[in-house]
Amino acid sequence: LLLFGDEADAFLQSRETTKISEDQRNALNAFLFRTGTESDQFMMVYASNQPSQFDPAIMDRIDEMVEFGLPSTEERRKMIAMYIDKYLLKPPTWAKAVETEDIGEAEIEKVVQETEGFSGRAISKLAIAWQASAYGTEGAVLDQATFFQTVEQHKRSMATKEEWLKDAELRAEHLTIEA
């Protein structure tokens, strides 16, 4: 049996440094009790953007860690091409294809460079935003100006989210210190 837990840090967080409810503490203790021995019949895979928040007992049960970094330039180039095909040029049969105007290799290459630091998910969301921008026009057209404006808007949104995360971390740190 393979059990995959996405965003695992949300429910396997440290009992020592985090204020967690009694119910969550009890659930974590029960989970730890049931996963304390090795087995060739069961594998748990955790995905986390913040593995440092795991409870030490969880860290002790992790046999191997694999880090997936942000996509390289070449990986972003391939993803952007794939998502342009998927969401704009060759969408599912129930969706309307987007017509692009003045968007060629040079424009796509500029976006590849501008998306440094983007995750695969962020690149996918950018392509969906291009699609939404085009669907907001008559004829589902994405022109060059809108193509680049959408990238800039997406970068601003990501920066805002980063600030929110930093603020949340600071609030959590203050709560922990006060405890």
Tab-separated table of C-alpha atoms in Angstrom:
chain	number	residue	atom	x	y	z
A	1	LEU	CA	0.000	0.000	0.000
A	2	LEU	CA	1.336	3.431	-0.928
A	3	LEU	CA	-0.147	6.413	0.875
A	4	PHE	CA	0.696	9.878	-0.484
A	5	GLY	CA	0.226	12.927	1.730
A	6	ASP	CA	0.430	16.267	-0.058
A	7	GLU	CA	1.157	19.377	2.040
A	8	ALA	CA	1.994	16.928	4.837
A	9	ASP	CA	3.534	19.634	7.038
A	10	ALA	CA	0.017	20.963	7.626
A	11	PHE	CA	-0.992	17.904	9.649
A	12	LEU	CA	2.378	16.473	10.748
A	13	GLN	CA	3.768	19.632	12.297
A	14	SER	CA	5.944	19.668	15.370
A	15	ARG	CA	4.239	19.216	18.703
A	16	GLU	CA	7.080	21.106	20.404
A	17	THR	CA	7.197	24.438	18.585
A	18	THR	CA	3.737	24.875	17.149
A	19	LYS	CA	0.484	25.636	18.855
A	20	ILE	CA	-1.755	22.794	17.741
A	21	SER	CA	-5.154	21.782	19.002
A	22	GLU	CA	-5.609	18.844	21.334
A	23	ASP	CA	-7.482	16.993	18.579
A	24	GLN	CA	-4.636	17.531	16.130
A	25	ARG	CA	-2.092	16.441	18.765
A	26	ASN	CA	-4.122	13.268	19.415
A	27	ALA	CA	-4.386	12.523	15.689
A	28	LEU	CA	-0.626	13.010	15.249
A	29	ASN	CA	0.099	10.734	18.229
A	30	ALA	CA	-2.204	8.044	16.814
A	31	PHE	CA	-0.565	8.371	13.388
A	32	LEU	CA	2.901	8.060	14.932
A	33	PHE	CA	1.837	5.035	16.964
A	34	ARG	CA	0.574	3.238	13.859
A	35	THR	CA	3.590	4.093	11.680
A	36	GLY	CA	6.380	3.347	14.141
A	37	THR	CA	7.574	0.043	12.710
A	38	GLU	CA	9.128	-0.825	9.374
A	39	SER	CA	7.010	-2.730	6.880
A	40	ASP	CA	7.392	-4.020	3.341
A	41	GLN	CA	3.594	-3.832	2.988
A	42	PHE	CA	3.194	-0.100	3.461
A	43	MET	CA	4.944	3.058	2.239
A	44	MET	CA	4.187	6.630	3.179
A	45	VAL	CA	5.269	9.430	0.837
A	46	TYR	CA	5.095	13.012	2.084
A	47	ALA	CA	5.144	16.147	-0.051
A	48	SER	CA	5.927	19.434	1.630
A	49	ASN	CA	7.139	22.917	0.831
A	50	GLN	CA	8.191	23.333	4.480
A	51	PRO	CA	9.667	20.047	5.745
A	52	SER	CA	11.370	21.873	8.625
A	53	GLN	CA	7.938	22.069	10.273
A	54	PHE	CA	7.626	18.271	10.563
A	55	ASP	CA	7.508	16.775	14.022
A	56	PRO	CA	10.889	15.224	14.964
A	57	ALA	CA	9.239	11.797	15.193
A	58	ILE	CA	8.103	12.168	11.569
A	59	MET	CA	11.609	13.175	10.506
A	60	ASP	CA	12.913	10.049	12.251
A	61	ARG	CA	10.558	7.897	10.148
A	62	ILE	CA	11.668	9.403	6.829
A	63	ASP	CA	14.153	7.030	5.197
A	64	GLU	CA	14.876	9.074	2.083
A	65	MET	CA	14.379	12.692	1.122
A	66	VAL	CA	14.202	13.941	-2.437
A	67	GLU	CA	14.222	17.636	-3.199
A	68	PHE	CA	12.681	18.947	-6.382
A	69	GLY	CA	14.062	22.369	-7.129
A	70	LEU	CA	12.561	25.023	-9.325
A	71	PRO	CA	12.643	24.351	-13.055
A	72	SER	CA	15.757	25.338	-15.008
A	73	THR	CA	15.635	27.593	-18.064
A	74	GLU	CA	15.311	24.616	-20.410
A	75	GLU	CA	12.621	23.014	-18.239
A	76	ARG	CA	10.660	26.293	-18.173
A	77	ARG	CA	10.975	26.549	-21.957
A	78	LYS	CA	9.511	23.048	-22.359
A	79	MET	CA	6.743	23.671	-19.812
A	80	ILE	CA	5.714	26.974	-21.358
A	81	ALA	CA	5.554	25.360	-24.805
A	82	MET	CA	3.568	22.440	-23.392
A	83	TYR	CA	1.089	24.698	-21.570
A	84	ILE	CA	0.672	27.023	-24.560
A	85	ASP	CA	-0.309	23.956	-26.554
A	86	LYS	CA	-2.513	22.564	-23.785
A	87	TYR	CA	-4.401	25.727	-22.827
A	88	LEU	CA	-4.183	27.989	-25.869
A	89	LEU	CA	-3.544	26.262	-29.166
A	90	LYS	CA	-4.855	22.712	-28.638
A	91	PRO	CA	-7.261	22.765	-25.699
A	92	PRO	CA	-9.723	19.916	-25.058
A	93	THR	CA	-12.484	19.582	-27.632
A	94	TRP	CA	-15.019	21.306	-25.345
A	95	ALA	CA	-12.829	24.442	-25.056
A	96	LYS	CA	-12.206	27.076	-27.684
A	97	ALA	CA	-8.705	27.398	-29.110
A	98	VAL	CA	-7.004	30.751	-28.587
A	99	GLU	CA	-5.748	32.761	-31.515
A	100	THR	CA	-2.387	34.383	-30.817
A	101	GLU	CA	-1.228	37.601	-32.451
A	102	ASP	CA	2.424	38.605	-32.706
A	103	ILE	CA	3.551	35.909	-30.266
A	104	GLY	CA	6.452	33.913	-31.647
A	105	GLU	CA	9.678	32.319	-30.518
A	106	ALA	CA	11.258	35.625	-29.395
A	107	GLU	CA	8.266	36.508	-27.202
A	108	ILE	CA	8.141	33.040	-25.708
A	109	GLU	CA	11.888	33.170	-25.010
A	110	LYS	CA	11.425	36.481	-23.204
A	111	VAL	CA	8.768	34.845	-21.003
A	112	VAL	CA	11.118	31.919	-20.344
A	113	GLN	CA	13.657	34.403	-18.973
A	114	GLU	CA	11.030	36.381	-17.016
A	115	THR	CA	9.713	33.279	-15.275
A	116	GLU	CA	12.948	32.447	-13.459
A	117	GLY	CA	11.944	31.415	-9.944
A	118	PHE	CA	8.529	30.128	-11.055
A	119	SER	CA	7.471	26.642	-10.022
A	120	GLY	CA	5.823	24.288	-12.480
A	121	ARG	CA	2.488	25.103	-10.844
A	122	ALA	CA	3.069	28.849	-11.294
A	123	ILE	CA	3.856	28.339	-14.989
A	124	SER	CA	0.679	26.315	-15.406
A	125	LYS	CA	-1.332	29.053	-13.705
A	126	LEU	CA	0.282	31.644	-15.983
A	127	ALA	CA	-0.868	29.723	-19.061
A	128	ILE	CA	-4.376	29.464	-17.610
A	129	ALA	CA	-4.291	33.241	-17.042
A	130	TRP	CA	-3.331	33.732	-20.710
A	131	GLN	CA	-6.288	31.583	-21.671
A	132	ALA	CA	-8.633	33.564	-19.405
A	133	SER	CA	-7.350	36.840	-20.861
A	134	ALA	CA	-8.018	35.592	-24.378
A	135	TYR	CA	-11.475	34.285	-23.455
A	136	GLY	CA	-12.302	37.776	-22.241
A	137	THR	CA	-11.984	39.086	-25.805
A	138	GLU	CA	-14.227	38.643	-28.778
A	139	GLY	CA	-12.856	35.737	-30.737
A	140	ALA	CA	-10.560	34.444	-27.943
A	141	VAL	CA	-7.513	36.402	-29.105
A	142	LEU	CA	-4.302	36.814	-27.113
A	143	ASP	CA	-2.165	39.632	-28.440
A	144	GLN	CA	1.457	40.359	-27.584
A	145	ALA	CA	0.690	43.217	-25.178
A	146	THR	CA	-1.781	41.117	-23.185
A	147	PHE	CA	0.660	38.192	-23.257
A	148	PHE	CA	3.327	40.271	-21.492
A	149	GLN	CA	0.883	42.168	-19.244
A	150	THR	CA	-0.415	38.847	-17.953
A	151	VAL	CA	3.142	37.787	-17.086
A	152	GLU	CA	3.710	41.025	-15.163
A	153	GLN	CA	0.379	40.698	-13.330
A	154	HIS	CA	1.209	37.107	-12.453
A	155	LYS	CA	4.616	38.166	-11.086
A	156	ARG	CA	2.967	40.866	-8.937
A	157	SER	CA	0.448	38.347	-7.600
A	158	MET	CA	3.235	35.932	-6.742
A	159	ALA	CA	5.162	38.681	-4.941
A	160	THR	CA	2.049	39.556	-2.922
A	161	LYS	CA	1.588	35.917	-1.958
A	162	GLU	CA	5.255	35.762	-0.884
A	163	GLU	CA	4.688	38.766	1.384
A	164	TRP	CA	1.602	37.143	2.870
A	165	LEU	CA	3.589	33.977	3.586
A	166	LYS	CA	6.368	35.962	5.256
A	167	ASP	CA	3.806	37.815	7.380
A	168	ALA	CA	2.166	34.521	8.359
A	169	GLU	CA	5.544	33.048	9.328
A	170	LEU	CA	6.306	36.091	11.477
A	171	ARG	CA	2.912	35.842	13.192
A	172	ALA	CA	3.459	32.127	13.828
A	173	GLU	CA	6.924	32.837	15.219
A	174	HIS	CA	5.516	35.482	17.587
A	175	LEU	CA	2.808	33.083	18.756
A	176	THR	CA	5.397	30.394	19.391
A	177	ILE	CA	7.618	32.783	21.356
A	178	GLU	CA	4.667	33.932	23.460
A	179	ALA	CA	3.733	30.334	24.322
